[in-house]
Coordinates of C-alpha atoms in Angstrom, one line a residue:
Chain U
M280 CA 8.8 5.1 42.2
E281 CA 7.2 7.7 40.0
G282 CA 8.3 5.8 37.0
L283 CA 6.6 2.6 38.0
F284 CA 3.1 3.5 36.9
F285 CA 3.6 6.5 34.8
N286 CA 3.6 4.6 31.5
V287 CA 0.2 3.1 32.3
N288 CA -1.4 6.5 31.5
G289 CA 1.2 8.8 30.2
G290 CA 3.6 6.5 28.3
Y291 CA 1.9 6.8 24.9
V292 CA 1.8 10.5 25.0
E293 CA 5.4 10.8 26.0
G294 CA 6.4 8.4 23.3
I295 CA 4.6 10.4 20.7
V296 CA 6.2 13.6 21.8
R297 CA 9.6 12.1 21.7
G298 CA 8.8 11.1 18.1
Y299 CA 7.7 14.6 17.3
R300 CA 10.9 15.9 18.8
N301 CA 12.9 14.1 16.2
S302 CA 11.1 15.9 13.4
L303 CA 12.2 19.3 14.7
L304 CA 14.6 21.1 12.4
S305 CA 18.2 20.6 13.1
G306 CA 21.2 22.9 12.6
Q307 CA 21.8 21.2 9.3
N308 CA 18.2 22.0 8.1
Y309 CA 18.6 25.6 9.2
S310 CA 21.8 26.1 7.3
N311 CA 20.1 24.6 4.3
L312 CA 17.2 27.0 4.8
T313 CA 19.5 30.0 5.0
Q314 CA 20.9 29.1 1.6
C315 CA 17.5 29.4 -0.1
E316 CA 16.9 32.0 -2.7
T317 CA 13.1 32.0 -2.7
I318 CA 10.2 31.0 -0.5
D319 CA 9.6 28.1 -2.7
D320 CA 13.0 26.7 -1.9
V321 CA 12.2 27.2 1.8
K322 CA 9.0 25.3 1.2
L323 CA 10.9 22.5 -0.4
Q324 CA 13.4 22.3 2.4
L325 CA 10.6 22.1 4.9
A326 CA 8.9 19.3 3.1
P327 CA 10.3 16.4 5.2
S328 CA 8.8 17.9 8.4
Y329 CA 5.8 19.8 7.1
G330 CA 5.1 18.2 3.7
D331 CA 1.4 17.5 4.0
F332 CA 0.6 20.8 5.5
L333 CA 2.6 22.9 3.1
A334 CA 1.5 21.0 0.0
S335 CA -1.6 23.0 -0.6
L336 CA 0.1 26.3 -0.5
P337 CA 0.3 28.2 -3.8
P338 CA 3.7 28.8 -5.3
N339 CA 5.7 31.6 -3.6
P340 CA 3.4 31.8 -0.6
S341 CA 3.5 34.8 1.8
T342 CA 5.5 34.5 4.9
S343 CA 2.4 34.7 7.1
D344 CA 0.7 31.9 5.1
L345 CA 3.7 29.8 5.6
A346 CA 3.7 30.5 9.4
S347 CA 0.0 29.8 9.7
R348 CA 0.3 26.5 8.0
M349 CA 3.2 25.5 10.3
T350 CA 1.1 26.6 13.3
D351 CA -1.7 24.4 11.9
K352 CA 0.5 21.4 12.1
L353 CA 1.6 22.2 15.6
V354 CA -2.1 22.6 16.6
A355 CA -3.1 19.3 14.9
E356 CA -0.3 17.5 16.7
F357 CA -1.1 19.0 20.0
K358 CA -4.8 18.2 19.7
Y359 CA -3.9 14.6 19.1
L360 CA -1.8 14.6 22.2
F361 CA -4.5 16.3 24.2
A362 CA -7.0 13.7 23.1
Q363 CA -4.7 10.9 24.1
A364 CA -3.8 12.3 27.5
T365 CA -5.7 11.3 30.6
G366 CA -5.9 12.2 34.2
S367 CA -3.4 14.6 35.6
S368 CA -1.5 14.7 32.2
A369 CA -4.6 16.0 30.6
K370 CA -4.9 18.6 33.2
F371 CA -1.3 19.6 32.6
L372 CA -1.9 19.9 28.9
E373 CA -5.0 22.0 29.6
Y374 CA -2.9 24.3 31.7
M375 CA -0.6 24.8 28.7
T376 CA -3.5 26.1 26.6
Y377 CA -4.6 28.7 29.2
G378 CA -1.8 31.0 28.0
Y379 CA -3.4 31.1 24.5
M380 CA -6.8 31.5 26.0
I381 CA -5.7 34.6 27.8
D382 CA -4.6 36.1 24.4
N383 CA -7.9 35.1 22.8
I384 CA -9.9 36.7 25.6
A385 CA -7.8 39.8 25.5
L386 CA -8.6 40.0 21.8
L387 CA -12.3 39.6 22.3
I388 CA -12.4 42.1 25.2
T389 CA -10.7 44.6 22.9
G390 CA -13.3 43.9 20.2
T391 CA -16.2 44.2 22.7
L392 CA -14.8 47.4 24.1
H393 CA -14.8 48.9 20.6
E394 CA -18.2 47.4 19.8
R395 CA -16.9 45.4 16.9
D396 CA -18.7 42.4 15.6
T397 CA -16.9 39.8 17.7
R398 CA -17.8 37.0 15.4
E399 CA -15.1 38.0 12.9
L400 CA -12.7 38.1 15.8
L401 CA -13.2 34.4 16.4
E402 CA -11.3 33.7 13.2
R403 CA -8.3 35.5 14.6
C404 CA -8.2 33.6 17.8
H405 CA -5.4 31.2 18.3
P406 CA -6.8 27.7 17.8
L407 CA -5.0 26.3 20.9
G408 CA -6.7 28.9 23.1
W409 CA -10.1 27.7 21.9
F410 CA -12.5 26.5 24.5
E411 CA -16.1 25.6 24.3
T412 CA -17.5 28.7 25.7
L413 CA -15.3 31.0 23.7
P414 CA -18.0 31.7 21.0
V415 CA -20.3 32.6 23.8
L416 CA -18.1 35.7 24.4
C417 CA -19.5 37.0 21.2
V418 CA -23.0 37.2 22.7
A419 CA -22.0 39.8 25.2
T420 CA -22.4 43.3 23.9
N421 CA -21.0 45.3 26.8
I422 CA -18.3 44.8 29.2
E423 CA -20.4 44.3 32.3
E424 CA -22.4 41.6 30.7
L425 CA -19.2 40.0 29.4
Y426 CA -17.8 40.0 32.9
N427 CA -20.9 38.9 34.9
S428 CA -22.3 36.2 32.7
V429 CA -19.6 35.0 30.2
L430 CA -16.2 35.3 31.7
I431 CA -17.3 33.5 34.8
E432 CA -18.0 30.4 32.7
T433 CA -14.6 30.3 31.1
P434 CA -11.7 28.3 32.6
L435 CA -10.0 31.6 33.2
A436 CA -12.7 32.8 35.7
A437 CA -10.4 32.1 38.6
Y438 CA -7.8 34.5 37.2
F439 CA -10.3 37.3 36.9
K440 CA -11.7 36.7 40.4
G441 CA -10.2 38.9 43.0
S442 CA -7.9 40.9 40.8
L443 CA -10.0 42.4 38.1
S444 CA -13.5 43.9 38.4
H445 CA -15.7 44.7 35.4
Q446 CA -14.8 48.3 35.9
D447 CA -11.2 47.4 35.4
L448 CA -12.0 45.8 32.1
D449 CA -13.5 49.0 31.0
E450 CA -10.9 51.4 32.3
L451 CA -7.6 49.6 32.3
N452 CA -5.4 49.2 29.3
I453 CA -6.0 45.8 27.8
E454 CA -2.3 45.1 28.1
I455 CA -2.5 45.4 31.9
V456 CA -5.5 43.1 31.9
R457 CA -3.6 40.6 29.8
N458 CA -0.6 40.7 32.0
T459 CA -2.5 40.5 35.2
L460 CA -4.3 37.4 33.8
Y461 CA -1.0 36.0 32.8
K462 CA 0.6 36.6 36.1
N463 CA -2.3 34.8 37.8
Y464 CA -2.1 32.0 35.3
L465 CA 1.6 31.5 35.9
E466 CA 1.2 31.5 39.6
D467 CA -1.7 29.0 39.3
F468 CA 0.3 26.7 37.0
Y469 CA 3.3 26.9 39.4
N470 CA 1.1 26.0 42.3
F471 CA -0.5 23.2 40.3
I472 CA 2.7 21.4 39.5
N473 CA 4.1 21.9 43.0
T474 CA 1.0 20.7 44.9
H475 CA -0.7 18.2 42.7
P476 CA -0.2 14.8 44.2
D477 CA 0.7 13.3 40.8
F478 CA 3.4 15.8 40.2
S479 CA 5.0 16.9 43.5
G480 CA 8.3 15.1 44.0
T481 CA 8.4 13.9 40.4
P482 CA 10.7 15.1 37.6
T483 CA 7.7 17.1 36.4
Q484 CA 8.0 19.3 39.5
D485 CA 11.7 19.7 39.0
V486 CA 11.8 20.7 35.4
M487 CA 8.5 22.6 35.3
A488 CA 9.4 24.7 38.3
E489 CA 12.6 25.8 36.7
V490 CA 10.9 26.5 33.4
L491 CA 8.0 28.5 35.0
Q492 CA 10.4 30.4 37.3
F493 CA 12.3 31.4 34.3
E494 CA 9.1 32.4 32.5
A495 CA 8.0 34.5 35.5
D496 CA 11.4 36.2 35.7
R497 CA 11.4 36.9 32.0
R498 CA 8.0 38.5 32.2
S499 CA 9.0 40.7 35.2
I500 CA 12.1 41.9 33.5
N501 CA 10.4 42.5 30.1
I502 CA 7.5 44.4 31.8
T503 CA 9.9 46.6 33.6
L504 CA 12.0 47.3 30.6
N505 CA 9.0 48.0 28.4
S506 CA 7.2 50.2 30.9
F507 CA 10.0 52.8 30.8
G508 CA 8.6 55.9 29.2
T509 CA 5.0 54.9 29.5
E510 CA 2.2 56.0 31.8
L511 CA 2.4 52.7 33.8
T512 CA 3.1 53.6 37.4
K513 CA 5.5 51.7 39.6
L514 CA 2.7 50.5 41.8
E515 CA 0.7 49.1 38.9
R516 CA 3.9 47.6 37.5
R517 CA 4.6 45.7 40.7
K518 CA 1.2 44.1 40.6
L519 CA 2.1 42.5 37.3
Y520 CA 5.1 40.6 38.5
P521 CA 4.4 37.0 39.2
E522 CA 5.0 36.2 42.8
F523 CA 7.5 33.4 42.4
G524 CA 10.7 32.8 40.5
K525 CA 14.3 33.3 41.1
L526 CA 13.9 37.1 41.4
Y527 CA 11.1 36.9 43.9
P528 CA 10.9 38.6 46.3
E529 CA 14.1 40.8 46.6
G530 CA 14.7 41.0 42.9
S531 CA 11.0 41.8 42.2
L532 CA 11.1 44.6 44.7
M533 CA 14.2 46.1 43.2
L534 CA 12.6 45.7 39.7
S535 CA 9.5 47.6 40.9
R536 CA 11.7 50.4 42.0
A537 CA 13.9 50.5 39.0
E538 CA 13.7 53.6 36.9
D539 CA 16.1 52.8 34.1
V540 CA 18.0 49.9 32.5
E541 CA 20.8 50.2 35.1
G542 CA 18.2 49.7 37.8
V543 CA 17.0 46.6 36.1
A544 CA 20.5 45.3 35.7
L545 CA 21.2 45.9 39.3
A546 CA 17.9 44.1 40.3
V547 CA 18.7 41.0 38.4
S548 CA 22.4 40.9 39.3
A549 CA 21.6 38.5 42.1
V550 CA 20.9 35.8 39.6
A551 CA 23.9 34.8 37.6
D552 CA 22.1 33.8 34.4
Y553 CA 20.3 37.1 34.0
K554 CA 23.4 39.0 35.0
A555 CA 25.3 37.3 32.3
F556 CA 22.5 38.2 29.7
F557 CA 22.7 41.9 30.7
D558 CA 26.4 41.9 30.6
A559 CA 26.4 40.2 27.2
V560 CA 24.1 42.8 25.6
G561 CA 25.8 45.6 27.4
L562 CA 22.8 46.9 29.1
S563 CA 24.5 47.1 32.4
Q564 CA 26.9 49.8 31.1
G565 CA 24.5 52.0 29.4
S566 CA 21.0 52.2 28.0
S567 CA 22.2 52.7 24.4
G568 CA 22.1 49.0 23.8
L569 CA 18.4 48.8 24.3
G570 CA 18.0 48.5 20.6
G571 CA 18.2 44.8 20.3
M572 CA 18.2 43.1 17.0
G573 CA 18.3 46.4 15.1
G574 CA 21.4 48.4 15.9
G575 CA 22.1 45.8 18.4
P576 CA 25.4 45.6 20.3
A577 CA 27.9 42.8 20.6
D578 CA 27.0 39.9 18.3
G579 CA 23.6 41.3 17.3
K580 CA 21.8 39.5 20.1
S581 CA 19.1 41.4 22.0
L582 CA 17.9 40.6 25.5
E583 CA 14.8 39.0 24.0
D584 CA 17.1 36.7 21.9
M585 CA 19.0 35.8 25.1
F586 CA 15.8 34.9 26.8
Y587 CA 14.6 32.9 23.9
Q588 CA 18.0 31.1 23.8
K589 CA 17.7 30.3 27.5
E590 CA 14.1 29.1 27.1
M591 CA 15.2 26.8 24.3
D592 CA 18.1 25.4 26.4
L593 CA 15.8 24.7 29.2
S594 CA 13.3 23.0 26.9
K595 CA 16.1 20.9 25.4
L596 CA 17.1 19.8 28.9
V597 CA 13.6 18.7 29.7
F598 CA 14.0 15.9 27.2
T599 CA 16.7 14.4 29.4
R600 CA 14.0 13.6 31.9
Q601 CA 11.6 10.8 31.6
F602 CA 8.1 10.0 33.0
T603 CA 6.8 13.5 32.8
P604 CA 4.3 15.4 30.6
A605 CA 6.7 18.3 30.8
V606 CA 8.2 17.1 27.6
V607 CA 5.0 18.2 25.9
Y608 CA 5.5 21.7 27.2
A609 CA 9.1 21.7 26.1
W610 CA 8.2 20.3 22.6
M611 CA 5.6 23.1 22.3
K612 CA 8.1 25.8 23.1
L613 CA 10.7 24.3 20.7
K614 CA 8.1 24.0 18.0
E615 CA 7.0 27.6 18.4
Q616 CA 10.5 28.8 18.3
E617 CA 11.0 26.8 15.2
I618 CA 8.0 28.5 13.5
R619 CA 9.4 31.9 14.5
N620 CA 12.8 30.9 13.1
V621 CA 11.3 29.8 9.8
T622 CA 9.2 32.9 9.6
W623 CA 12.3 35.0 10.3
I624 CA 14.4 33.2 7.7
S625 CA 11.6 33.5 5.0
E626 CA 11.1 37.2 5.9
C627 CA 14.8 37.7 5.4
I628 CA 14.6 35.9 2.0
A629 CA 11.5 37.6 0.9
Q630 CA 12.8 41.1 1.8
N631 CA 16.3 40.4 0.5
Q632 CA 18.0 41.1 3.8
K633 CA 20.4 38.2 3.8
E634 CA 22.9 39.8 6.2
R635 CA 20.7 39.3 9.2
I636 CA 19.4 35.9 8.3
G637 CA 21.5 34.1 10.9
N638 CA 19.6 35.8 13.7
F639 CA 17.6 32.8 14.7
I640 CA 18.0 30.3 17.5
S641 CA 18.8 26.8 16.4
V642 CA 18.5 24.2 19.2
F643 CA 19.6 20.9 17.9
Chain S
M248 CA 1.3 83.9 -44.2
S249 CA -1.9 85.8 -44.3
G250 CA -3.7 82.8 -45.6
A251 CA -2.7 80.7 -42.6
V252 CA -3.9 82.9 -39.9
G253 CA -6.2 85.2 -41.7
R254 CA -7.3 88.5 -40.3
E255 CA -10.0 89.8 -38.1
A256 CA -13.2 91.0 -39.6
V257 CA -13.0 94.7 -39.1
F258 CA -13.9 97.7 -41.2
P259 CA -10.8 99.3 -42.4
T260 CA -11.2 102.5 -40.6
R261 CA -8.7 104.7 -38.8
Q262 CA -10.5 103.9 -35.5
S263 CA -10.1 100.2 -35.9
L264 CA -6.5 100.7 -36.9
G265 CA -5.9 102.4 -33.6
L266 CA -7.6 99.6 -31.8
M267 CA -5.6 97.0 -33.6
K268 CA -2.3 98.8 -32.8
N269 CA -3.3 98.8 -29.1
K270 CA -4.2 95.2 -29.3
L271 CA -0.8 94.3 -30.8
K272 CA 1.0 96.2 -28.1
G273 CA -1.0 94.4 -25.5
A274 CA -0.4 91.0 -27.0
E275 CA 3.3 91.6 -27.1
I276 CA 3.5 92.6 -23.4
G277 CA 1.3 89.6 -22.5
H278 CA 3.5 87.3 -24.5
S279 CA 6.7 88.4 -22.8
L280 CA 5.0 88.1 -19.4
L281 CA 3.6 84.6 -20.0
K282 CA 6.9 83.5 -21.4
R283 CA 8.6 84.6 -18.2
K284 CA 5.9 82.8 -16.1
S285 CA 6.3 79.6 -18.1
E286 CA 10.1 79.7 -17.6
A287 CA 9.7 80.2 -13.9
L288 CA 7.2 77.4 -13.7
T289 CA 9.4 75.1 -15.8
K290 CA 12.3 75.8 -13.5
R291 CA 10.2 74.9 -10.5
F292 CA 8.9 71.8 -12.3
R293 CA 12.4 70.5 -12.9
D294 CA 13.3 71.1 -9.3
I295 CA 10.3 69.1 -8.2
T296 CA 11.0 66.3 -10.6
R297 CA 14.5 66.0 -9.1
R298 CA 13.1 66.0 -5.6
I299 CA 10.5 63.4 -6.5
D300 CA 13.3 61.2 -7.7
E301 CA 15.2 61.6 -4.5
A302 CA 12.1 61.1 -2.4
K303 CA 11.1 58.0 -4.2
Q304 CA 14.5 56.4 -3.7
K305 CA 14.5 57.4 -0.1
M306 CA 11.0 55.9 0.2
G307 CA 12.2 52.6 -1.2
R308 CA 14.9 52.4 1.4
V309 CA 12.8 53.5 4.3
M310 CA 9.9 51.2 3.5
Q311 CA 12.3 48.3 3.2
I312 CA 13.7 49.0 6.7
A313 CA 10.2 49.5 8.0
A314 CA 8.9 46.3 6.6
F315 CA 11.9 44.5 8.1
S316 CA 11.3 46.0 11.5
L317 CA 7.8 44.6 11.3
A318 CA 9.3 41.2 10.7
E319 CA 11.4 41.7 13.8
V320 CA 8.3 42.5 15.8
T321 CA 6.6 39.3 14.4
Y322 CA 9.7 37.4 15.5
A323 CA 9.9 38.9 19.0
V324 CA 6.2 38.9 19.8
G325 CA 5.5 35.6 18.1
G326 CA 2.1 36.6 16.8
D327 CA 0.0 39.1 15.1
I328 CA -0.4 42.4 17.0
G329 CA -2.1 44.2 14.2
Y330 CA -5.6 43.9 15.5
Q331 CA -4.8 45.1 18.9
I332 CA -3.0 48.1 17.7
Q333 CA -5.8 49.0 15.3
E334 CA -8.3 48.8 18.0
S335 CA -6.4 50.7 20.6
A336 CA -5.6 53.6 18.4
K337 CA -8.0 56.4 19.1
Q338 CA -6.3 59.6 18.1
A339 CA -3.9 60.3 15.3
R340 CA -0.4 60.9 16.6
F341 CA 1.0 61.6 13.2
R342 CA -0.9 64.5 11.5
V343 CA -0.7 66.4 8.3
R344 CA -1.2 70.1 7.8
A345 CA -2.0 71.4 4.4
K346 CA -0.6 74.7 3.3
Q347 CA -0.6 76.7 0.1
E348 CA 2.5 77.9 -1.7
N349 CA 2.4 80.5 -4.4
V350 CA 4.7 79.9 -7.4
S351 CA 4.2 82.7 -10.0
G352 CA 0.5 82.9 -9.4
V353 CA 0.0 79.1 -9.2
L354 CA -1.3 77.9 -5.8
L355 CA 0.4 74.6 -4.9
P356 CA -0.8 72.6 -1.9
T357 CA 2.0 71.4 0.3
F358 CA 1.6 68.9 3.1
E359 CA 3.5 69.3 6.3
S360 CA 3.7 66.5 8.7
Y361 CA 4.0 66.8 12.5
T362 CA 3.6 64.5 15.4
Q363 CA 1.0 65.3 18.1
E364 CA 2.9 65.0 21.3
G365 CA 1.3 63.2 24.1
V366 CA -0.8 60.9 21.9
N367 CA 0.5 57.5 22.4
D368 CA -2.2 54.9 22.0
F369 CA -0.1 51.8 22.1
G370 CA 2.4 52.6 24.7
L371 CA 1.8 49.4 26.5
T372 CA 1.5 47.0 23.6
G373 CA 4.0 44.3 23.9
L374 CA 4.5 44.9 27.6
G375 CA 5.0 41.2 28.2
K376 CA 7.4 40.7 25.3
G377 CA 8.6 42.5 22.3
G378 CA 7.9 46.0 23.5
Q379 CA 11.2 47.4 22.4
Q380 CA 10.8 46.0 18.9
I381 CA 7.3 47.4 18.7
Q382 CA 8.6 50.9 19.7
R383 CA 11.3 50.8 17.2
C384 CA 9.0 49.5 14.5
R385 CA 6.6 52.4 15.3
E386 CA 9.4 54.9 14.9
T387 CA 10.6 53.4 11.7
Y388 CA 7.1 53.5 10.3
A389 CA 6.6 57.1 11.4
R390 CA 9.7 58.0 9.4
A391 CA 8.3 56.0 6.4
V392 CA 5.0 57.9 6.6
E393 CA 6.9 61.2 6.8
T394 CA 8.6 60.3 3.5
L395 CA 5.3 59.3 2.0
V396 CA 3.8 62.7 3.0
E397 CA 6.7 64.5 1.5
L398 CA 6.3 62.5 -1.7
A399 CA 2.6 63.1 -1.8
S400 CA 3.1 66.8 -1.5
L401 CA 5.7 66.7 -4.3
Q402 CA 3.5 64.6 -6.5
T403 CA 0.5 66.9 -6.1
A404 CA 2.6 69.9 -7.0
F405 CA 4.0 67.9 -9.9
L406 CA 0.6 67.2 -11.4
I407 CA -0.7 70.7 -10.8
L408 CA 2.4 72.4 -12.2
D409 CA 2.3 70.0 -15.2
E410 CA -1.2 71.1 -16.0
V411 CA -0.5 74.8 -15.5
I412 CA 2.7 74.7 -17.6
K413 CA 0.7 73.1 -20.4
V414 CA -1.9 75.9 -20.2
V415 CA 0.7 78.7 -20.1
N416 CA 2.7 77.3 -22.9
R417 CA -0.5 76.9 -25.0
R418 CA -1.2 80.5 -24.3
V419 CA 2.3 81.6 -25.2
N420 CA 2.2 79.7 -28.4
A421 CA -1.3 81.0 -29.2
I422 CA -0.2 84.6 -28.7
E423 CA 3.0 84.1 -30.6
H424 CA 1.7 82.2 -33.6
V425 CA -1.9 83.3 -33.9
I426 CA -2.8 86.5 -32.2
I427 CA 0.2 88.6 -33.0
P428 CA 0.4 87.6 -36.8
R429 CA -3.3 88.0 -37.1
T430 CA -3.3 91.4 -35.6
E431 CA -0.3 92.4 -37.7
N432 CA -2.2 91.1 -40.8
T433 CA -5.2 93.1 -39.8
I434 CA -3.1 96.2 -39.4
K435 CA -1.5 95.6 -42.8
Y436 CA -4.9 95.1 -44.3
I437 CA -6.3 98.3 -42.8
N438 CA -3.3 100.2 -43.9
S439 CA -3.5 99.0 -47.4
E440 CA -7.2 99.6 -47.6
L441 CA -6.7 103.1 -46.2
D442 CA -4.0 103.8 -48.8
E443 CA -6.3 102.5 -51.5
L444 CA -9.0 104.9 -50.3
D445 CA -6.4 107.7 -50.2
R446 CA -5.4 107.0 -53.7
E447 CA -9.0 106.8 -54.9
E448 CA -9.8 110.1 -53.2
F449 CA -6.7 111.7 -54.7
Y450 CA -7.7 110.5 -58.1
R451 CA -11.2 111.6 -57.7
L452 CA -10.1 115.1 -56.6
K453 CA -7.7 115.2 -59.4
K454 CA -10.5 114.3 -61.8
V455 CA -12.8 116.8 -60.3
S456 CA -10.3 119.6 -60.5
G457 CA -9.5 118.6 -64.1
K458 CA -13.1 118.8 -65.0
K459 CA -13.4 122.1 -63.2
Q460 CA -10.4 123.5 -65.1
R461 CA -11.9 122.4 -68.3
D462 CA -15.2 124.0 -67.5
V463 CA -13.5 127.2 -66.4
A464 CA -11.4 127.2 -69.6
A465 CA -14.6 126.7 -71.7
A466 CA -16.4 129.5 -69.8
D467 CA -13.4 131.7 -70.3
A468 CA -13.3 131.0 -73.9
E469 CA -17.0 131.8 -74.1
I470 CA -16.6 135.0 -72.3
L471 CA -13.7 135.9 -74.4
A472 CA -15.7 135.1 -77.6
A473 CA -18.6 137.1 -76.2
R474 CA -16.3 140.0 -75.4
Q475 CA -14.8 140.0 -78.9
K476 CA -18.2 139.8 -80.4
A477 CA -19.3 142.7 -78.2
A478 CA -16.2 144.7 -79.1
E479 CA -16.9 144.0 -82.7
E480 CA -20.5 145.1 -82.3
Q481 CA -19.4 148.2 -80.4
A482 CA -17.0 148.9 -83.1
A483 CA -19.8 148.5 -85.6
N484 CA -22.4 150.2 -83.3
P485 CA -20.6 152.5 -80.9
K486 CA -23.9 153.8 -79.4
A487 CA -24.6 150.8 -77.5
P488 CA -23.1 151.0 -74.0
A489 CA -20.7 148.5 -72.5
A490 CA -23.4 147.5 -70.1
T491 CA -23.7 144.0 -71.6
A492 CA -20.2 143.1 -70.5
V493 CA -20.8 144.1 -66.9
P494 CA -23.7 141.7 -66.1
V495 CA -21.7 138.8 -67.5
Q496 CA -18.8 139.8 -65.2
E497 CA -21.1 139.9 -62.2
E498 CA -22.6 136.5 -63.1
E499 CA -19.2 135.0 -63.1
T500 CA -18.1 136.2 -59.6
V501 CA -21.1 135.1 -57.7
D502 CA -20.0 134.2 -54.2
V503 CA -20.8 130.5 -53.6
L504 CA -20.6 130.7 -49.9
G505 CA -22.8 133.7 -50.0
E506 CA -26.0 134.1 -48.1
Q507 CA -28.2 133.9 -51.1
E508 CA -30.9 131.3 -51.7
D509 CA -29.8 128.1 -53.2
N510 CA -32.2 126.0 -55.1
D511 CA -30.8 122.6 -54.1
V512 CA -30.3 123.4 -50.4
I513 CA -33.1 122.0 -48.5
F514 CA -32.2 123.3 -45.1

């Protein structure tokens, strides 16, 4: 049934995204990229997918320039999709940008706290997290003003409400603010795709629920692992876990009590996927393998790599479903991973560290 | 030799000869001391050069690893974290203490790095993702900065020592090739002048005594002649007493150092 009228509104967008998907770099492209000797070669190899955006780069561009041009292309494509989407699909795409908005707002809050000229911060903001009232944030000169008159007007106001007061903005570490917002955002997004009449009971709900659950679990696990050895208390830590996902509620509770990597491994052991990750990187035996990509264990994969790999697999699976805007989400994730991959490869080439060049995640 | 370095403008007197001899002795002691200092400094200098070489090579390796760990962070976090870290840093965790080291009288600054425990301004950065990479990157960069501090301390010592060694060597050379020869020349000159004076004096005395002898001889001859004449007169005129001879004798033996009035003595 859901397929009957989907194409009336969402067909064009979905078609475009499936077209975009075909321009993603394949394993063949990646193996060509790893053979490159200079950044110019990389640029040449990327020409079929990114030609017009890379053309204006000077010879031997820096890695960050390359990455920012690739991001420009992603942004341009997404904006086109956003302009074409209507109704609930548009709302869905808007939700996707909230994540970037959180980063931008965290950036601006940091700037305001340190009384910097926020205008110059606007250039650093991620273009996807741009919203109309973002420049207004620059007007605020102190945190209270920012909270009372400016943040209320942003689309993120709902995420501030009830969990963060303006005193919190002043006192709490900006990372805690960011993660609280992100938690609220994920919960809201999850709620949106489960309850919105256009999405509940459709493939969108199926795939997005899985993707978001994974995202929530990943954040919980990462926050726990990264909080060891910092001043973050267990109580505060628990508040940052999104309240859904495969780990919720038992796993989250165990995570909040975990004191070391073994505790985390134990907490996630209920979920086969995560248990497999922890076993693969050897974290369940000892904490020595925390290193990750550096002196990493096993095949050089860190837990982060495993999570990225899993995210990519999920995103790839999304393309097997039809009549859903979830493909846009999946395409975004794939594209971001692709940019990270290319950045990694070009860093390796630029710094002459060829032995680790294969440490990227190729999907197709 | 004397033309190249010349001599000092002194009056060739015995006093200045004594001064010059002292000066020469002082210069020789100073020369040997400075020479030893220069050798000590040069030894140190070579040591530092070698350590700079090592530190630079180490820096190359460490900086490469550090830059790469930053690339890892970029990959894991998927964005730029630079701004956030710059803003959240309030206190220096890595600090440098400056000390002084004394190498043969040269004060060399040395920098000693230490980490202020308990200062951890970006402990929560990357909480959502990439935290481990960020921590590792921070440690790598801390090591890189340590190497840089070590290198900075060596380079400063290198520059200062270089300068000091140049000055000391210049002094050693100046003493060896200018001051000592010049003093020796001066001593030689004073000696020769003094000898010359001695000889002149001797000649003068000789001349004076020669003249005196001649005068004495002439006077003797006169007296002799007078005596003969008197004897002849006595022989011719025995009445006359020998009194004439006696005053002449008295005239001759006048005491020069005596207490009598002298015409040309003014006081």
